[in-house]
Amino acid sequence: MKKSLIALAVLGTVAGTAIAQTNVTIYGIADAGISRSNNGVTKTTSLDSGIQSGSRIGFRGTEDLGGGLNAIFLLENGFSIDNGTQGQGGRLFGRQAFVGLQGGFGALKLGRQYNPIRSALDTLDPFNLGLAGNASFVFNVYGDRADNTINYTTPTFGGFTGQLAYSFGEVAGSNSTGSQLGASAGYAAGPINVLVAHHKQNLATGAVDTGDAKTTLLGGTYNFGVAKAHLAYAWNKNNTAAGVATADSNDLLVGLSAPIGGAGTILASYIRRSDDLVNNRDTNLWALGYTHNLSKRTNLYTSIGKTRNDGLAALNGAASAGRDPSVFNVGVRHKF
């Protein structure tokens, strides 16, 4: 009996030490709103999840390994708050799932993660890739995230930061088939923030290479105090395995975000895709939004967006080519 009590006491001490050295944070977002959408033919009213930010619950942890080195992990589940189902195709941790090491050298992470070009566009977009002005409705972010990814993020040196990511295609007999490569670099100091990013994806059907897709993004923001200006430009090129162009376009974003009344923020953007491969396939998106903070964690939002598609374009949920979809939404977001 005494031996059992001693063993339990030792076990409790060890467990207490482990807990003291490990820091785990549970966090999340609950976001729901009402949307009125028009695909150019029919109108639909719906209750939607994640209009401003994807609804999620996450677990973030660090462990101090000594000497300035930390073990890190993140597991993030996405879900639809309107019906309780899982997002990202039903994955348990479909938003992000990685483990790695962090220290004076930066951070090295292994797992499912955001593409560097997606993170860069999120910074440049006044709508932060949400609401009716979501820049990824036009700009390419290659699915937002990539599986089987090694990501290295540099520490900040005098305002400069960088990321390099490689995603394995995991096709037997080929290291390139289905793989992705992404990189970004940025400089932030005072009111200015400048970013450049590049992404290349090897396209494949099964184990057969079918070509590649590439996007280079350049942009920045400047905070004037009364308002912040947003600017982004991207070059997109797709080719078959034989080198024949299948896509050649340029994307432009001009935007503004401005605080108002202490608790509110006005958001506005204009986005244009110019198709250099096919005539009459350009797209324009205008969007206006407003968010109002009720507290540090809870805000109301509303936004409206209108897309103008040329005769051969069909972006943003258009019922068919040449249709001009629109959306209006209003909702509430709570962070915890």
mmCIF file of C-alpha atoms in Angstrom:
data_model
loop_
_atom_site.group_PDB
_atom_site.id
_atom_site.type_symbol
_atom_site.label_atom_id
_atom_site.label_comp_id
_atom_site.label_asym_id
_atom_site.label_seq_id
_atom_site.Cartn_x
_atom_site.Cartn_y
_atom_site.Cartn_z
ATOM 1 C CA MET A 1 0.000 0.000 0.000
ATOM 2 C CA LYS A 2 2.809 2.372 0.928
ATOM 3 C CA LYS A 3 4.640 1.544 -2.314
ATOM 4 C CA SER A 4 1.485 2.336 -4.326
ATOM 5 C CA LEU A 5 1.082 5.693 -2.598
ATOM 6 C CA ILE A 6 4.724 6.551 -3.238
ATOM 7 C CA ALA A 7 4.366 5.591 -6.934
ATOM 8 C CA LEU A 8 1.262 7.771 -7.280
ATOM 9 C CA ALA A 9 3.044 10.688 -5.629
ATOM 10 C CA VAL A 10 6.020 10.356 -8.001
ATOM 11 C CA LEU A 11 3.704 10.063 -11.004
ATOM 12 C CA GLY A 12 1.821 13.167 -9.902
ATOM 13 C CA THR A 13 5.067 15.116 -9.556
ATOM 14 C CA VAL A 14 6.254 14.073 -13.037
ATOM 15 C CA ALA A 15 2.868 14.921 -14.595
ATOM 16 C CA GLY A 16 2.860 18.288 -12.834
ATOM 17 C CA THR A 17 6.333 19.044 -14.188
ATOM 18 C CA ALA A 18 5.273 18.105 -17.738
ATOM 19 C CA ILE A 19 2.213 20.337 -17.524
ATOM 20 C CA ALA A 20 4.294 23.235 -16.214
ATOM 21 C CA GLN A 21 6.659 22.964 -19.191
ATOM 22 C CA THR A 22 3.934 22.676 -21.834
ATOM 23 C CA ASN A 23 1.553 25.472 -22.774
ATOM 24 C CA VAL A 24 -1.627 24.513 -24.650
ATOM 25 C CA THR A 25 -4.207 27.072 -25.782
ATOM 26 C CA ILE A 26 -7.727 26.262 -26.981
ATOM 27 C CA TYR A 27 -9.168 28.924 -29.281
ATOM 28 C CA GLY A 28 -11.784 29.340 -31.965
ATOM 29 C CA ILE A 29 -14.186 31.413 -34.029
ATOM 30 C CA ALA A 30 -17.953 31.121 -34.296
ATOM 31 C CA ASP A 31 -19.228 33.044 -37.339
ATOM 32 C CA ALA A 32 -22.717 32.972 -38.829
ATOM 33 C CA GLY A 33 -24.809 35.298 -40.970
ATOM 34 C CA ILE A 34 -27.598 35.647 -43.493
ATOM 35 C CA SER A 35 -26.702 35.866 -47.185
ATOM 36 C CA ARG A 36 -28.760 37.002 -50.162
ATOM 37 C CA SER A 37 -27.022 35.774 -53.309
ATOM 38 C CA ASN A 38 -27.820 36.082 -56.996
ATOM 39 C CA ASN A 39 -25.967 33.889 -59.500
ATOM 40 C CA GLY A 40 -27.210 35.931 -62.413
ATOM 41 C CA VAL A 41 -30.310 33.795 -62.892
ATOM 42 C CA THR A 42 -31.784 32.880 -59.503
ATOM 43 C CA LYS A 43 -31.749 34.460 -56.032
ATOM 44 C CA THR A 44 -31.163 32.535 -52.798
ATOM 45 C CA THR A 45 -31.461 33.514 -49.137
ATOM 46 C CA SER A 46 -29.483 31.346 -46.721
ATOM 47 C CA LEU A 47 -27.975 31.120 -43.259
ATOM 48 C CA ASP A 48 -24.244 30.593 -43.775
ATOM 49 C CA SER A 49 -21.217 29.816 -41.620
ATOM 50 C CA GLY A 50 -17.855 31.552 -41.810
ATOM 51 C CA ILE A 51 -18.778 34.571 -43.907
ATOM 52 C CA GLN A 52 -16.122 36.838 -42.398
ATOM 53 C CA SER A 53 -13.850 34.156 -40.928
ATOM 54 C CA GLY A 54 -14.165 30.391 -41.148
ATOM 55 C CA SER A 55 -15.754 28.910 -38.019
ATOM 56 C CA ARG A 56 -13.185 26.769 -36.211
ATOM 57 C CA ILE A 57 -11.818 25.325 -33.009
ATOM 58 C CA GLY A 58 -8.085 24.942 -32.559
ATOM 59 C CA PHE A 59 -5.402 23.680 -30.212
ATOM 60 C CA ARG A 60 -2.064 25.486 -30.149
ATOM 61 C CA GLY A 61 0.826 24.331 -28.003
ATOM 62 C CA THR A 62 4.462 24.994 -27.170
ATOM 63 C CA GLU A 63 7.013 23.205 -25.029
ATOM 64 C CA ASP A 64 10.197 24.843 -23.792
ATOM 65 C CA LEU A 65 13.079 22.537 -24.734
ATOM 66 C CA GLY A 66 15.738 24.840 -23.273
ATOM 67 C CA GLY A 67 18.356 27.002 -24.910
ATOM 68 C CA GLY A 68 15.721 29.111 -26.660
ATOM 69 C CA LEU A 69 14.317 26.093 -28.537
ATOM 70 C CA ASN A 70 10.596 25.265 -28.450
ATOM 71 C CA ALA A 71 8.496 22.419 -29.780
ATOM 72 C CA ILE A 72 5.290 23.727 -31.376
ATOM 73 C CA PHE A 73 2.091 22.218 -32.740
ATOM 74 C CA LEU A 74 -1.256 23.375 -34.082
ATOM 75 C CA LEU A 75 -4.421 21.367 -34.758
ATOM 76 C CA GLU A 76 -7.334 23.351 -36.229
ATOM 77 C CA ASN A 77 -10.757 21.963 -37.068
ATOM 78 C CA GLY A 78 -13.102 23.802 -39.407
ATOM 79 C CA PHE A 79 -16.867 23.391 -39.116
ATOM 80 C CA SER A 80 -20.123 24.843 -40.401
ATOM 81 C CA ILE A 81 -21.974 26.478 -37.542
ATOM 82 C CA ASP A 82 -25.253 26.560 -39.504
ATOM 83 C CA ASN A 83 -25.577 22.764 -39.535
ATOM 84 C CA GLY A 84 -22.777 21.419 -37.321
ATOM 85 C CA THR A 85 -20.962 19.508 -40.051
ATOM 86 C CA GLN A 86 -17.194 19.446 -40.524
ATOM 87 C CA GLY A 87 -15.549 21.632 -43.141
ATOM 88 C CA GLN A 88 -12.718 20.983 -45.597
ATOM 89 C CA GLY A 89 -14.346 17.836 -46.954
ATOM 90 C CA GLY A 90 -14.995 16.333 -43.536
ATOM 91 C CA ARG A 91 -11.375 16.354 -42.323
ATOM 92 C CA LEU A 92 -10.912 16.326 -38.568
ATOM 93 C CA PHE A 93 -8.223 19.025 -38.659
ATOM 94 C CA GLY A 94 -8.757 20.314 -42.187
ATOM 95 C CA ARG A 95 -7.799 23.913 -41.592
ATOM 96 C CA GLN A 96 -4.278 23.254 -40.286
ATOM 97 C CA ALA A 97 -2.379 20.401 -38.657
ATOM 98 C CA PHE A 98 1.361 20.674 -38.053
ATOM 99 C CA VAL A 99 4.197 20.072 -35.611
ATOM 100 C CA GLY A 100 7.638 21.665 -35.563
ATOM 101 C CA LEU A 101 10.475 23.473 -33.845
ATOM 102 C CA GLN A 102 10.897 27.197 -33.197
ATOM 103 C CA GLY A 103 13.862 29.197 -31.980
ATOM 104 C CA GLY A 104 16.333 31.914 -32.879
ATOM 105 C CA PHE A 105 16.682 30.351 -36.342
ATOM 106 C CA GLY A 106 12.977 30.862 -37.073
ATOM 107 C CA ALA A 107 10.388 28.076 -37.305
ATOM 108 C CA LEU A 108 10.310 24.748 -39.118
ATOM 109 C CA LYS A 109 6.841 23.176 -39.398
ATOM 110 C CA LEU A 110 5.689 19.849 -40.858
ATOM 111 C CA GLY A 111 2.096 19.089 -41.885
ATOM 112 C CA ARG A 112 -0.963 20.688 -43.477
ATOM 113 C CA GLN A 113 -0.428 24.459 -43.655
ATOM 114 C CA TYR A 114 -1.374 27.691 -45.414
ATOM 115 C CA ASN A 115 0.428 28.420 -48.673
ATOM 116 C CA PRO A 116 2.774 31.449 -48.370
ATOM 117 C CA ILE A 117 0.946 33.186 -51.237
ATOM 118 C CA ARG A 118 -2.344 32.803 -49.380
ATOM 119 C CA SER A 119 -0.898 34.337 -46.217
ATOM 120 C CA ALA A 120 0.516 37.228 -48.251
ATOM 121 C CA LEU A 121 -2.814 37.922 -49.973
ATOM 122 C CA ASP A 122 -4.602 37.826 -46.605
ATOM 123 C CA THR A 123 -2.360 40.709 -45.456
ATOM 124 C CA LEU A 124 -2.945 42.710 -48.645
ATOM 125 C CA ASP A 125 -6.727 42.248 -48.863
ATOM 126 C CA PRO A 126 -8.730 44.853 -46.888
ATOM 127 C CA PHE A 127 -11.387 42.136 -46.345
ATOM 128 C CA ASN A 128 -8.755 39.645 -45.048
ATOM 129 C CA LEU A 129 -10.080 36.958 -47.408
ATOM 130 C CA GLY A 130 -13.605 37.164 -46.037
ATOM 131 C CA LEU A 131 -16.998 38.763 -46.700
ATOM 132 C CA ALA A 132 -18.152 39.780 -50.182
ATOM 133 C CA GLY A 133 -14.777 41.303 -51.092
ATOM 134 C CA ASN A 134 -12.715 38.152 -50.488
ATOM 135 C CA ALA A 135 -9.745 38.604 -52.844
ATOM 136 C CA SER A 136 -9.390 34.846 -53.364
ATOM 137 C CA PHE A 137 -12.658 34.984 -55.321
ATOM 138 C CA VAL A 138 -10.387 36.217 -58.144
ATOM 139 C CA PHE A 139 -6.737 35.817 -57.079
ATOM 140 C CA ASN A 140 -5.189 32.341 -57.075
ATOM 141 C CA VAL A 141 -4.289 30.914 -53.629
ATOM 142 C CA TYR A 142 -4.086 27.263 -54.728
ATOM 143 C CA GLY A 143 -6.617 25.862 -52.316
ATOM 144 C CA ASP A 144 -5.458 28.039 -49.389
ATOM 145 C CA ARG A 145 -3.607 25.125 -47.763
ATOM 146 C CA ALA A 146 -1.406 22.239 -48.839
ATOM 147 C CA ASP A 147 -0.929 18.759 -47.402
ATOM 148 C CA ASN A 148 2.449 17.116 -46.728
ATOM 149 C CA THR A 149 4.193 20.481 -46.377
ATOM 150 C CA ILE A 150 7.556 21.515 -44.974
ATOM 151 C CA ASN A 151 7.492 25.228 -44.129
ATOM 152 C CA TYR A 152 10.421 27.312 -42.957
ATOM 153 C CA THR A 153 9.739 30.822 -41.634
ATOM 154 C CA THR A 154 12.642 33.161 -40.906
ATOM 155 C CA PRO A 155 12.900 35.314 -37.804
ATOM 156 C CA THR A 156 12.394 39.050 -38.353
ATOM 157 C CA PHE A 157 15.559 40.940 -39.331
ATOM 158 C CA GLY A 158 15.112 44.712 -39.340
ATOM 159 C CA GLY A 159 11.546 44.412 -40.571
ATOM 160 C CA PHE A 160 12.278 41.666 -43.136
ATOM 161 C CA THR A 161 10.655 38.218 -42.956
ATOM 162 C CA GLY A 162 10.410 35.286 -45.323
ATOM 163 C CA GLN A 163 8.781 31.904 -45.866
ATOM 164 C CA LEU A 164 9.701 28.865 -47.957
ATOM 165 C CA ALA A 165 7.345 25.907 -48.340
ATOM 166 C CA TYR A 166 7.504 22.619 -50.220
ATOM 167 C CA SER A 167 4.612 20.168 -50.482
ATOM 168 C CA PHE A 168 5.318 16.562 -51.462
ATOM 169 C CA GLY A 169 3.202 15.056 -54.225
ATOM 170 C CA GLU A 170 3.881 11.593 -52.795
ATOM 171 C CA VAL A 171 3.602 9.850 -56.168
ATOM 172 C CA ALA A 172 5.654 6.665 -56.446
ATOM 173 C CA GLY A 173 8.591 7.004 -58.831
ATOM 174 C CA SER A 174 8.400 10.804 -59.112
ATOM 175 C CA ASN A 175 9.441 13.578 -56.759
ATOM 176 C CA SER A 176 7.781 16.352 -58.790
ATOM 177 C CA THR A 177 4.374 14.971 -59.754
ATOM 178 C CA GLY A 178 1.687 16.740 -57.731
ATOM 179 C CA SER A 179 4.210 18.745 -55.710
ATOM 180 C CA GLN A 180 3.977 22.436 -54.827
ATOM 181 C CA LEU A 181 6.598 25.076 -54.074
ATOM 182 C CA GLY A 182 5.857 28.428 -52.435
ATOM 183 C CA ALA A 183 7.867 31.342 -51.123
ATOM 184 C CA SER A 184 7.262 34.849 -49.821
ATOM 185 C CA ALA A 185 9.230 37.790 -48.492
ATOM 186 C CA GLY A 186 8.063 40.921 -46.738
ATOM 187 C CA TYR A 187 9.172 44.161 -45.179
ATOM 188 C CA ALA A 188 7.169 45.997 -42.536
ATOM 189 C CA ALA A 189 8.190 49.213 -40.781
ATOM 190 C CA GLY A 190 5.972 51.986 -39.462
ATOM 191 C CA PRO A 191 3.034 52.574 -41.799
ATOM 192 C CA ILE A 192 4.417 50.533 -44.722
ATOM 193 C CA ASN A 193 4.131 46.818 -45.435
ATOM 194 C CA VAL A 194 5.443 45.352 -48.726
ATOM 195 C CA LEU A 195 5.096 41.707 -49.787
ATOM 196 C CA VAL A 196 6.106 39.492 -52.684
ATOM 197 C CA ALA A 197 5.131 35.828 -53.077
ATOM 198 C CA HIS A 198 5.413 33.074 -55.660
ATOM 199 C CA HIS A 199 3.695 29.706 -55.977
ATOM 200 C CA LYS A 200 4.223 26.841 -58.420
ATOM 201 C CA GLN A 201 2.058 23.743 -58.565
ATOM 202 C CA ASN A 202 2.840 20.682 -60.677
ATOM 203 C CA LEU A 203 -0.456 19.528 -62.144
ATOM 204 C CA ALA A 204 -1.158 15.826 -62.466
ATOM 205 C CA THR A 205 -3.897 13.315 -63.177
ATOM 206 C CA GLY A 206 -3.066 10.333 -61.040
ATOM 207 C CA ALA A 207 0.632 9.643 -61.633
ATOM 208 C CA VAL A 208 0.708 11.462 -64.990
ATOM 209 C CA ASP A 209 2.116 15.000 -65.204
ATOM 210 C CA THR A 210 -0.240 17.315 -67.091
ATOM 211 C CA GLY A 211 1.571 20.641 -66.710
ATOM 212 C CA ASP A 212 2.089 23.347 -64.146
ATOM 213 C CA ALA A 213 0.465 26.491 -62.729
ATOM 214 C CA LYS A 214 2.414 29.526 -61.490
ATOM 215 C CA THR A 215 1.459 32.786 -59.789
ATOM 216 C CA THR A 216 3.634 35.695 -58.681
ATOM 217 C CA LEU A 217 2.084 38.236 -56.300
ATOM 218 C CA LEU A 218 3.370 41.703 -55.435
ATOM 219 C CA GLY A 219 1.688 44.258 -53.212
ATOM 220 C CA GLY A 220 1.675 46.435 -50.157
ATOM 221 C CA THR A 221 -0.308 48.499 -47.700
ATOM 222 C CA TYR A 222 0.269 51.990 -46.355
ATOM 223 C CA ASN A 223 -1.413 53.264 -43.218
ATOM 224 C CA PHE A 224 -2.175 56.988 -43.431
ATOM 225 C CA GLY A 225 -3.755 56.965 -39.976
ATOM 226 C CA VAL A 226 -7.212 57.995 -41.108
ATOM 227 C CA ALA A 227 -7.230 55.098 -43.592
ATOM 228 C CA LYS A 228 -5.071 52.292 -44.946
ATOM 229 C CA ALA A 229 -4.459 51.867 -48.679
ATOM 230 C CA HIS A 230 -4.184 48.347 -50.149
ATOM 231 C CA LEU A 231 -2.635 47.379 -53.484
ATOM 232 C CA ALA A 232 -1.877 43.973 -55.027
ATOM 233 C CA TYR A 233 -0.968 42.678 -58.480
ATOM 234 C CA ALA A 234 -0.525 39.076 -59.641
ATOM 235 C CA TRP A 235 0.691 37.301 -62.763
ATOM 236 C CA ASN A 236 -0.844 33.853 -63.489
ATOM 237 C CA LYS A 237 0.434 31.356 -66.067
ATOM 238 C CA ASN A 238 -0.558 27.716 -66.661
ATOM 239 C CA ASN A 239 1.076 25.390 -69.186
ATOM 240 C CA THR A 240 0.552 21.826 -70.352
ATOM 241 C CA ALA A 241 3.341 19.257 -70.013
ATOM 242 C CA ALA A 242 4.215 20.092 -73.630
ATOM 243 C CA GLY A 243 4.576 23.798 -72.801
ATOM 244 C CA VAL A 244 1.316 25.013 -74.357
ATOM 245 C CA ALA A 245 -0.264 27.905 -72.441
ATOM 246 C CA THR A 246 -3.653 27.099 -70.899
ATOM 247 C CA ALA A 247 -3.966 30.234 -68.755
ATOM 248 C CA ASP A 248 -2.379 33.676 -68.883
ATOM 249 C CA SER A 249 -3.939 36.426 -66.800
ATOM 250 C CA ASN A 250 -3.221 39.365 -64.491
ATOM 251 C CA ASP A 251 -5.085 40.296 -61.309
ATOM 252 C CA LEU A 252 -5.277 43.782 -59.775
ATOM 253 C CA LEU A 253 -6.608 44.814 -56.361
ATOM 254 C CA VAL A 254 -7.067 48.375 -55.152
ATOM 255 C CA GLY A 255 -8.598 48.717 -51.708
ATOM 256 C CA LEU A 256 -9.169 50.837 -48.624
ATOM 257 C CA SER A 257 -9.859 50.156 -44.948
ATOM 258 C CA ALA A 258 -10.721 52.996 -42.595
ATOM 259 C CA PRO A 259 -11.637 53.097 -38.894
ATOM 260 C CA ILE A 260 -14.774 55.046 -38.086
ATOM 261 C CA GLY A 261 -16.395 56.037 -34.802
ATOM 262 C CA GLY A 262 -13.929 54.170 -32.617
ATOM 263 C CA ALA A 263 -15.619 50.749 -33.005
ATOM 264 C CA GLY A 264 -16.239 50.497 -36.738
ATOM 265 C CA THR A 265 -14.211 49.866 -39.888
ATOM 266 C CA ILE A 266 -15.221 50.561 -43.481
ATOM 267 C CA LEU A 267 -13.839 48.190 -46.137
ATOM 268 C CA ALA A 268 -13.799 48.695 -49.887
ATOM 269 C CA SER A 269 -12.048 47.098 -52.847
ATOM 270 C CA TYR A 270 -12.014 46.816 -56.608
ATOM 271 C CA ILE A 271 -10.547 43.678 -58.186
ATOM 272 C CA ARG A 272 -10.004 43.021 -61.875
ATOM 273 C CA ARG A 273 -8.831 39.936 -63.726
ATOM 274 C CA SER A 274 -7.520 40.619 -67.221
ATOM 275 C CA ASP A 275 -7.327 37.489 -69.350
ATOM 276 C CA ASP A 276 -4.451 37.707 -71.822
ATOM 277 C CA LEU A 277 -5.129 34.306 -73.404
ATOM 278 C CA VAL A 278 -8.812 34.518 -74.306
ATOM 279 C CA ASN A 279 -10.620 37.652 -75.450
ATOM 280 C CA ASN A 280 -13.860 38.629 -73.728
ATOM 281 C CA ARG A 281 -12.996 36.694 -70.521
ATOM 282 C CA ASP A 282 -12.210 39.505 -68.053
ATOM 283 C CA THR A 283 -13.857 39.871 -64.629
ATOM 284 C CA ASN A 284 -14.440 42.855 -62.321
ATOM 285 C CA LEU A 285 -15.475 42.676 -58.650
ATOM 286 C CA TRP A 286 -16.591 45.672 -56.565
ATOM 287 C CA ALA A 287 -17.154 45.223 -52.833
ATOM 288 C CA LEU A 288 -18.078 47.365 -49.839
ATOM 289 C CA GLY A 289 -18.238 46.247 -46.206
ATOM 290 C CA TYR A 290 -18.521 47.401 -42.613
ATOM 291 C CA THR A 291 -17.569 45.743 -39.318
ATOM 292 C CA HIS A 292 -18.574 46.996 -35.862
ATOM 293 C CA ASN A 293 -16.901 45.810 -32.651
ATOM 294 C CA LEU A 294 -19.251 45.102 -29.771
ATOM 295 C CA SER A 295 -16.269 43.990 -27.650
ATOM 296 C CA LYS A 296 -12.712 42.762 -28.150
ATOM 297 C CA ARG A 297 -14.055 39.364 -29.180
ATOM 298 C CA THR A 298 -17.422 40.013 -30.825
ATOM 299 C CA ASN A 299 -18.316 42.059 -33.904
ATOM 300 C CA LEU A 300 -21.165 42.577 -36.333
ATOM 301 C CA TYR A 301 -20.524 42.756 -40.080
ATOM 302 C CA THR A 302 -22.200 43.427 -43.383
ATOM 303 C CA SER A 303 -20.946 43.516 -46.956
ATOM 304 C CA ILE A 304 -22.091 43.669 -50.553
ATOM 305 C CA GLY A 305 -20.274 42.563 -53.684
ATOM 306 C CA LYS A 306 -21.033 42.724 -57.394
ATOM 307 C CA THR A 307 -19.189 40.805 -60.108
ATOM 308 C CA ARG A 308 -19.182 41.790 -63.770
ATOM 309 C CA ASN A 309 -18.175 38.911 -66.043
ATOM 310 C CA ASP A 310 -17.367 39.329 -69.710
ATOM 311 C CA GLY A 311 -19.203 37.076 -72.142
ATOM 312 C CA LEU A 312 -16.830 34.127 -71.673
ATOM 313 C CA ALA A 313 -16.087 34.595 -67.934
ATOM 314 C CA ALA A 314 -17.956 32.799 -65.139
ATOM 315 C CA LEU A 315 -16.281 33.664 -61.829
ATOM 316 C CA ASN A 316 -17.807 33.958 -58.351
ATOM 317 C CA GLY A 317 -20.663 31.510 -58.658
ATOM 318 C CA ALA A 318 -22.080 32.768 -61.952
ATOM 319 C CA ALA A 319 -24.801 30.465 -63.279
ATOM 320 C CA SER A 320 -23.074 30.494 -66.671
ATOM 321 C CA ALA A 321 -20.551 32.487 -68.667
ATOM 322 C CA GLY A 322 -21.457 36.139 -69.005
ATOM 323 C CA ARG A 323 -23.711 36.205 -65.948
ATOM 324 C CA ASP A 324 -23.120 38.825 -63.222
ATOM 325 C CA PRO A 325 -23.476 37.374 -59.702
ATOM 326 C CA SER A 326 -23.889 39.455 -56.553
ATOM 327 C CA VAL A 327 -24.090 38.861 -52.813
ATOM 328 C CA PHE A 328 -25.230 40.755 -49.720
ATOM 329 C CA ASN A 329 -24.663 39.462 -46.190
ATOM 330 C CA VAL A 330 -24.998 40.458 -42.555
ATOM 331 C CA GLY A 331 -23.847 38.500 -39.523
ATOM 332 C CA VAL A 332 -21.983 38.162 -36.250
ATOM 333 C CA ARG A 333 -18.521 36.790 -35.411
ATOM 334 C CA HIS A 334 -17.272 35.752 -31.966
ATOM 335 C CA LYS A 335 -13.661 34.846 -31.181
ATOM 336 C CA PHE A 336 -12.803 32.748 -28.146
#
